[in-house]
mmCIF file of N, CA and C in Angstrom:
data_model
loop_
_atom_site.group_PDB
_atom_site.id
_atom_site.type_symbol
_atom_site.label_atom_id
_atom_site.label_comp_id
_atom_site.label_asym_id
_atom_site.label_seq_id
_atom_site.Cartn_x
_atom_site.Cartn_y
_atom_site.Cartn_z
ATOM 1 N N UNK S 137 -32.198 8.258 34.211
ATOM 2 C CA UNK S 137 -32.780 9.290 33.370
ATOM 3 C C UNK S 137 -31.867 9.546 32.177
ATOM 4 N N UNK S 138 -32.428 9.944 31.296
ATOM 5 C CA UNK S 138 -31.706 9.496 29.678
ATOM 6 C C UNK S 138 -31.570 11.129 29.640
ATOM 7 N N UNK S 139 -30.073 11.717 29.542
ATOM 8 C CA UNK S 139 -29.822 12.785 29.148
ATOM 9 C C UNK S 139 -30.103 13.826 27.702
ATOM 10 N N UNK S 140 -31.054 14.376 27.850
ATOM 11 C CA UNK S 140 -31.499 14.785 26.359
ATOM 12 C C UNK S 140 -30.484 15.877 25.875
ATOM 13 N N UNK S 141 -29.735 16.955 26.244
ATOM 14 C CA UNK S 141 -28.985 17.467 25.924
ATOM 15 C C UNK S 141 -28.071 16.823 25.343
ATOM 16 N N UNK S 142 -27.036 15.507 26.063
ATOM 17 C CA UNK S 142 -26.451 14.769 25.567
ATOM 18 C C UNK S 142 -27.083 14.014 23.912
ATOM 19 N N UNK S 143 -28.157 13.684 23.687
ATOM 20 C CA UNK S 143 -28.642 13.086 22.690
ATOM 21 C C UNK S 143 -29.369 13.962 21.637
ATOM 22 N N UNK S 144 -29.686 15.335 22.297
ATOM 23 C CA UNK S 144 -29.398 15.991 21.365
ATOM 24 C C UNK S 144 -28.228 16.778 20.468
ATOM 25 N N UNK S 145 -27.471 16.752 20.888
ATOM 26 C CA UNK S 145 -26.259 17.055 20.727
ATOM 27 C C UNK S 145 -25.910 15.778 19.754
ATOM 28 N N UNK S 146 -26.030 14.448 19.911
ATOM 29 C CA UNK S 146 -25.367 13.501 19.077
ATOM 30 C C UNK S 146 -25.693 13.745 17.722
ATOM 31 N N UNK S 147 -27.404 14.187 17.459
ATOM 32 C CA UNK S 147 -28.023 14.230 16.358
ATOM 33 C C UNK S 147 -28.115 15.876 16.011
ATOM 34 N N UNK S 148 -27.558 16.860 16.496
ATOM 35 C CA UNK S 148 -26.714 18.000 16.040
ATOM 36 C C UNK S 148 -25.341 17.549 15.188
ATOM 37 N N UNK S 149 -24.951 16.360 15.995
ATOM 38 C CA UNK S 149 -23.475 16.623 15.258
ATOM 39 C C UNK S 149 -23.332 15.773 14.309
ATOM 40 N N UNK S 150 -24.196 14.727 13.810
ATOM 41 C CA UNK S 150 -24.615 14.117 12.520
ATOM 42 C C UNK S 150 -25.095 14.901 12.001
ATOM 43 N N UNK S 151 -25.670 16.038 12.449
ATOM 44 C CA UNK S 151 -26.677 16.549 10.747
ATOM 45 C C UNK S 151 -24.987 17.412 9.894
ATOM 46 N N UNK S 152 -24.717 17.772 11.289
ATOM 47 C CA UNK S 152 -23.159 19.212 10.597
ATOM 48 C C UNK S 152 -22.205 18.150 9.798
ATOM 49 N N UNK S 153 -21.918 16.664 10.345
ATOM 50 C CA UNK S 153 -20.783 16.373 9.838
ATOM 51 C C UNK S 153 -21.482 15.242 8.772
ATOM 52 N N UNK S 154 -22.586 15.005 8.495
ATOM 53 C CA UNK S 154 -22.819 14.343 7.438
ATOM 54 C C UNK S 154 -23.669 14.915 6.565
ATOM 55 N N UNK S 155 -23.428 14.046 4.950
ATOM 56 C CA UNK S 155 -24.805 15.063 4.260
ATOM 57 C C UNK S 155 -25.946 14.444 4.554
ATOM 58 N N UNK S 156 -27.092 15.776 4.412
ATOM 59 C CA UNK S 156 -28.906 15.432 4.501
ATOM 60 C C UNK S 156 -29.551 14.164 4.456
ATOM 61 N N UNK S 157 -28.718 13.791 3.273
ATOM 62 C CA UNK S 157 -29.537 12.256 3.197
ATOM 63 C C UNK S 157 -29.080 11.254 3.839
ATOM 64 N N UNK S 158 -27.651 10.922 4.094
ATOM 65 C CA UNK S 158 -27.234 10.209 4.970
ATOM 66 C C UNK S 158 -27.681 10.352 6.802
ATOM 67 N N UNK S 159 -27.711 12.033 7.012
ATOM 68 C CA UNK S 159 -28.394 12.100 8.159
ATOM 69 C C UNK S 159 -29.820 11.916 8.640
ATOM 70 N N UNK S 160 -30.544 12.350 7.482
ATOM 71 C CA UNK S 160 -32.214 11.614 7.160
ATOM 72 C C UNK S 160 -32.274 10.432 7.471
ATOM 73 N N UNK S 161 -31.397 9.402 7.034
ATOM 74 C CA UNK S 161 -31.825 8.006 6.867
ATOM 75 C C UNK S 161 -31.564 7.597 8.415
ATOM 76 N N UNK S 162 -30.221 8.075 8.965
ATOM 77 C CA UNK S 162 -30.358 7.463 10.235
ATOM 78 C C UNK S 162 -31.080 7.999 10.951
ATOM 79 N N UNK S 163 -31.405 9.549 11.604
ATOM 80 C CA UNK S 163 -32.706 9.874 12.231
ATOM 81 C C UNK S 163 -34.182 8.968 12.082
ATOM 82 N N UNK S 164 -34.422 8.827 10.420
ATOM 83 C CA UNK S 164 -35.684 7.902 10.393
ATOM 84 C C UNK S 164 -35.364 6.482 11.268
ATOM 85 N N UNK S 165 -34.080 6.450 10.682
ATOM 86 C CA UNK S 165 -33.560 4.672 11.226
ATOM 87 C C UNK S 165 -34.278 4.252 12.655
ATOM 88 N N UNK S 166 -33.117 5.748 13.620
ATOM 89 C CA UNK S 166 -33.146 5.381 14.937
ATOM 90 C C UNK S 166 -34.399 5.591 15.500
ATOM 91 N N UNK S 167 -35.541 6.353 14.721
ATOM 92 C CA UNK S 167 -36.750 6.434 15.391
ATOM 93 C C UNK S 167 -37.797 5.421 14.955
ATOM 94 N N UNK S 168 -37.471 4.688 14.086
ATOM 95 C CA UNK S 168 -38.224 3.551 13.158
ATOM 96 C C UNK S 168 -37.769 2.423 14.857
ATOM 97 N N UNK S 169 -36.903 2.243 15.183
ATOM 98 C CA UNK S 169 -36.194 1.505 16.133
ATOM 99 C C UNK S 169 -37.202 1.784 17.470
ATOM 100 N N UNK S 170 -36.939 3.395 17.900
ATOM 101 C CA UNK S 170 -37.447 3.597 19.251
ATOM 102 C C UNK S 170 -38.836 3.393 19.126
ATOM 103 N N UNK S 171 -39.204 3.729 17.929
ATOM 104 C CA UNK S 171 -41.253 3.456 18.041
ATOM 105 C C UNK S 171 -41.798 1.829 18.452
ATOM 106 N N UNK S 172 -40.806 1.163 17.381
ATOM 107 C CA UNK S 172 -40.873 -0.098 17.246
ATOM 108 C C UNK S 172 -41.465 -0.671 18.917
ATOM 109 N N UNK S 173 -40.113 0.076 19.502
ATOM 110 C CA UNK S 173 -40.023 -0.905 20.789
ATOM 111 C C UNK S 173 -41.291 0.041 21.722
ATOM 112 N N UNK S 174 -41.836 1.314 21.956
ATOM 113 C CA UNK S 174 -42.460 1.593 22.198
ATOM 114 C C UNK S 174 -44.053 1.374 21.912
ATOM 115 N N UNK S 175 -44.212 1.147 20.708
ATOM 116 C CA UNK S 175 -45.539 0.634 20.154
ATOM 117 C C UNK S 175 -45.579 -0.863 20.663
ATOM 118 N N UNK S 176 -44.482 -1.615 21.249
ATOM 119 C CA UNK S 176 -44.681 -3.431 21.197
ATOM 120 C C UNK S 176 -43.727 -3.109 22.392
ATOM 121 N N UNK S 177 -43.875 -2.716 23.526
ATOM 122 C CA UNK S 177 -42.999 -2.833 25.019
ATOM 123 C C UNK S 177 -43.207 -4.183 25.596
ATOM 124 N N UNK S 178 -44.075 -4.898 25.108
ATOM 125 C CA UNK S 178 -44.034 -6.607 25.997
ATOM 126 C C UNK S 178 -43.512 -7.264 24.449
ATOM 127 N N UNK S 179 -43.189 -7.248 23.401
ATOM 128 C CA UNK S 179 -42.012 -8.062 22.792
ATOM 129 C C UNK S 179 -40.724 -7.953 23.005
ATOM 130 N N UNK S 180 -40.017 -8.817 23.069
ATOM 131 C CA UNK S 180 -38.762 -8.432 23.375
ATOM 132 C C UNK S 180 -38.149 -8.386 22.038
ATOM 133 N N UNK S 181 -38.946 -9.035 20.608
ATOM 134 C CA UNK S 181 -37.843 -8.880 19.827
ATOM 135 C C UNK S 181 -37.663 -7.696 19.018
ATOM 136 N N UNK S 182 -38.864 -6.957 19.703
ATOM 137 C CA UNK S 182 -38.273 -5.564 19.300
ATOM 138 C C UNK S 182 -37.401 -4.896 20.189
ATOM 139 N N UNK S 183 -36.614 -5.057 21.590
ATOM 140 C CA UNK S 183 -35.525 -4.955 22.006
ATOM 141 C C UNK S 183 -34.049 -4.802 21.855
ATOM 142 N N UNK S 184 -34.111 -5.728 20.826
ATOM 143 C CA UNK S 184 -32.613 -6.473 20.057
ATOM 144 C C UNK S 184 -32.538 -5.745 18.412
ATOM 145 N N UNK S 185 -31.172 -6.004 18.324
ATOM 146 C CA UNK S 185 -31.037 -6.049 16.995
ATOM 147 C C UNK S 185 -29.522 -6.637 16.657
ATOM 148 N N UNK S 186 -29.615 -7.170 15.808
ATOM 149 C CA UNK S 186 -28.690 -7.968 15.134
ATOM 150 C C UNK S 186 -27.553 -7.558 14.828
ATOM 151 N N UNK S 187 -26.459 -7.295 15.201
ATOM 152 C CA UNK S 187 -25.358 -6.672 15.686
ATOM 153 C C UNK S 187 -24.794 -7.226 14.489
ATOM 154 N N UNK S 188 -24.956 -8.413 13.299
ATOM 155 C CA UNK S 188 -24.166 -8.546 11.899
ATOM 156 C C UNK S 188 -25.255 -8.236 10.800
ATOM 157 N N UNK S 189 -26.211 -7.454 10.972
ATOM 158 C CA UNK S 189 -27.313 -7.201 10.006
ATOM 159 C C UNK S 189 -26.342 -6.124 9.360
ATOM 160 N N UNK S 190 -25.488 -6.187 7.969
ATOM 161 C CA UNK S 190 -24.784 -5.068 7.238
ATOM 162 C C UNK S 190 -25.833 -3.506 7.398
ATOM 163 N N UNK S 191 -27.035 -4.180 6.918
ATOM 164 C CA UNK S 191 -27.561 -2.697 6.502
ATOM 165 C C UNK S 191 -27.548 -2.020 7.929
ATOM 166 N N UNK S 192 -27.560 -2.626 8.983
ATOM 167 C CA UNK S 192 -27.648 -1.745 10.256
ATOM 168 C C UNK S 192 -25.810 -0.801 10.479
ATOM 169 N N UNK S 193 -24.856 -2.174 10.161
ATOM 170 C CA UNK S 193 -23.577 -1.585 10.472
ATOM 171 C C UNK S 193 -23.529 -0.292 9.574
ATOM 172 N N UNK S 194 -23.658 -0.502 8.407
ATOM 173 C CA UNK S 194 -23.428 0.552 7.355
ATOM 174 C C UNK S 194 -24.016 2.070 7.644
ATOM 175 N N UNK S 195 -25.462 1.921 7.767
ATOM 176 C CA UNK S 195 -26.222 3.103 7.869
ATOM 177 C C UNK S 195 -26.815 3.800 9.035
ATOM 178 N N UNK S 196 -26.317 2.715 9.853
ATOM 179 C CA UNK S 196 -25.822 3.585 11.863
ATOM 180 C C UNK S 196 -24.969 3.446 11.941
ATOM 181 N N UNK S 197 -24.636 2.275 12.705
ATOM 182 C CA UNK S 197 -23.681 1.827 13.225
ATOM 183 C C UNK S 197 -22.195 2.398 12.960
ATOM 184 N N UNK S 198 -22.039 2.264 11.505
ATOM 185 C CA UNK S 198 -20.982 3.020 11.103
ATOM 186 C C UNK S 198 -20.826 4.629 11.683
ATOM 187 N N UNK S 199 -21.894 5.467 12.006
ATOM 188 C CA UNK S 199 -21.635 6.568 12.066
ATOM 189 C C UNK S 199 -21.061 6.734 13.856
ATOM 190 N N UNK S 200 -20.351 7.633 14.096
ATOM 191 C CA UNK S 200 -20.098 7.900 15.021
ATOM 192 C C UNK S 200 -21.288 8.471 16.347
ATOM 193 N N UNK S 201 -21.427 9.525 15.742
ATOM 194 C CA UNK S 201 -22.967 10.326 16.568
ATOM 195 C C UNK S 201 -24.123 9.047 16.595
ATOM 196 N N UNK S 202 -24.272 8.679 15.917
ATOM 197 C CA UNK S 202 -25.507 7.557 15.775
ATOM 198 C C UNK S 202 -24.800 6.311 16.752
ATOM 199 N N UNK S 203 -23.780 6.013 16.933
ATOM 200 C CA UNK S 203 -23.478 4.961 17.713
ATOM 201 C C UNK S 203 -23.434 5.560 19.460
ATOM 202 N N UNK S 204 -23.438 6.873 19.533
ATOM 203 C CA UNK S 204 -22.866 7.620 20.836
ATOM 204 C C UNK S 204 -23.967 8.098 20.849
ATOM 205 N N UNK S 205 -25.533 7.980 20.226
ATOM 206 C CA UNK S 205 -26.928 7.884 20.442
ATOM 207 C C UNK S 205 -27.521 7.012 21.294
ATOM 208 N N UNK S 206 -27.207 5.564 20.418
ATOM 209 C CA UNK S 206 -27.537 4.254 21.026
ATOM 210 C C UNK S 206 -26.889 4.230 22.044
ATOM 211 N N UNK S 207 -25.915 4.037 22.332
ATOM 212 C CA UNK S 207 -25.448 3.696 23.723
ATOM 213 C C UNK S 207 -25.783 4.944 24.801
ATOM 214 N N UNK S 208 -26.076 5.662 24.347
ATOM 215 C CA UNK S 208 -27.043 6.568 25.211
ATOM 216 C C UNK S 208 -28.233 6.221 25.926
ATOM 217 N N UNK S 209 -28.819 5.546 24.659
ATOM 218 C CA UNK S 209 -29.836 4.888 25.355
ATOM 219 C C UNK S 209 -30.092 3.835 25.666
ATOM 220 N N UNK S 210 -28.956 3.447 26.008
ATOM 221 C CA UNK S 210 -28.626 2.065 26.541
ATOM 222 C C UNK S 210 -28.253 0.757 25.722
ATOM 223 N N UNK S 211 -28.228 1.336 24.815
ATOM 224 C CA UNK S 211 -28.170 0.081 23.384
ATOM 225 C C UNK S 211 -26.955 -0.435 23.936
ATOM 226 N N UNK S 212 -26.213 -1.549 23.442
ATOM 227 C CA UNK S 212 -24.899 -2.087 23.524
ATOM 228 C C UNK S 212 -24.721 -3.367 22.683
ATOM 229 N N UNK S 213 -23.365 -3.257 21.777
ATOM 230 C CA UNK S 213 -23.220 -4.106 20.949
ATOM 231 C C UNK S 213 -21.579 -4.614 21.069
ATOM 232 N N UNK S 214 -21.142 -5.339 21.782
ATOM 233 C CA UNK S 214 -20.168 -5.874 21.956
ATOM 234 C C UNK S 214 -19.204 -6.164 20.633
ATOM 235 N N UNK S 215 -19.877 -7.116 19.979
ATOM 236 C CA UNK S 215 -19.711 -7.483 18.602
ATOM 237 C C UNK S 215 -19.035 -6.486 17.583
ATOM 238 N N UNK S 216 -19.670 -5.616 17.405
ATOM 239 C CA UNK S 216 -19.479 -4.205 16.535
ATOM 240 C C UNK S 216 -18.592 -2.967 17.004
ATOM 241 N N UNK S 217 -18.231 -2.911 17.936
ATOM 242 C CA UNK S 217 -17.176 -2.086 18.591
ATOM 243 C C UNK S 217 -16.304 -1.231 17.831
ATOM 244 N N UNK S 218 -15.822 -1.928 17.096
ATOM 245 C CA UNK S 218 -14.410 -1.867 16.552
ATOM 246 C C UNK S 218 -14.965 -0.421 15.060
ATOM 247 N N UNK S 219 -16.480 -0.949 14.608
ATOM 248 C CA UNK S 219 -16.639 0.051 13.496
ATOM 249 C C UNK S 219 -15.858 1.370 13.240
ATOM 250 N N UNK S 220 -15.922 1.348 12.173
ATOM 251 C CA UNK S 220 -15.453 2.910 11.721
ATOM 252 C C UNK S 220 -16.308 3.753 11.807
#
């Protein structure tokens, strides 16, 4: 069971520590993501994502709360770890 307090809390603490638009873009991001895979649950390649796609490192990945989202929900990116 996917802790919603916990994940709400991640996307509380992106909106306080980043500005509007930077926090806009990843909220749309990460839900552009979860629909994806919900609207198409028998593709798998909406499952995945490309762990060297820049625009993903930059405008999630990079963020802290947005990375401690995903792996919330189970995401995992070996590869990318190290981000700032």
């Amino acid at each position: 069971m996917i802790d919603k307090q916990a994940l709400r809390k991640y996307l509380d603490t992106l909106i306080i520590e980043h500005e509007s638009k930077i926090s806009r873009t990843v909220i749309e991001t990460l839900l552009k993501i979860h629909r994806k895979i919900l609207c198409n649950e028998n593709e798998a390649q909406f499952r995945s994502i490309n762990p060297d796609n820049p625009i993903f490192l930059e405008k999630v990945w990079s963020l802290l709360p947005a990375r401690q989202f995903m792996k919330k929900c189970g995401w995992f990116f070996d590869v990318v770890e190290n981000a700032n």
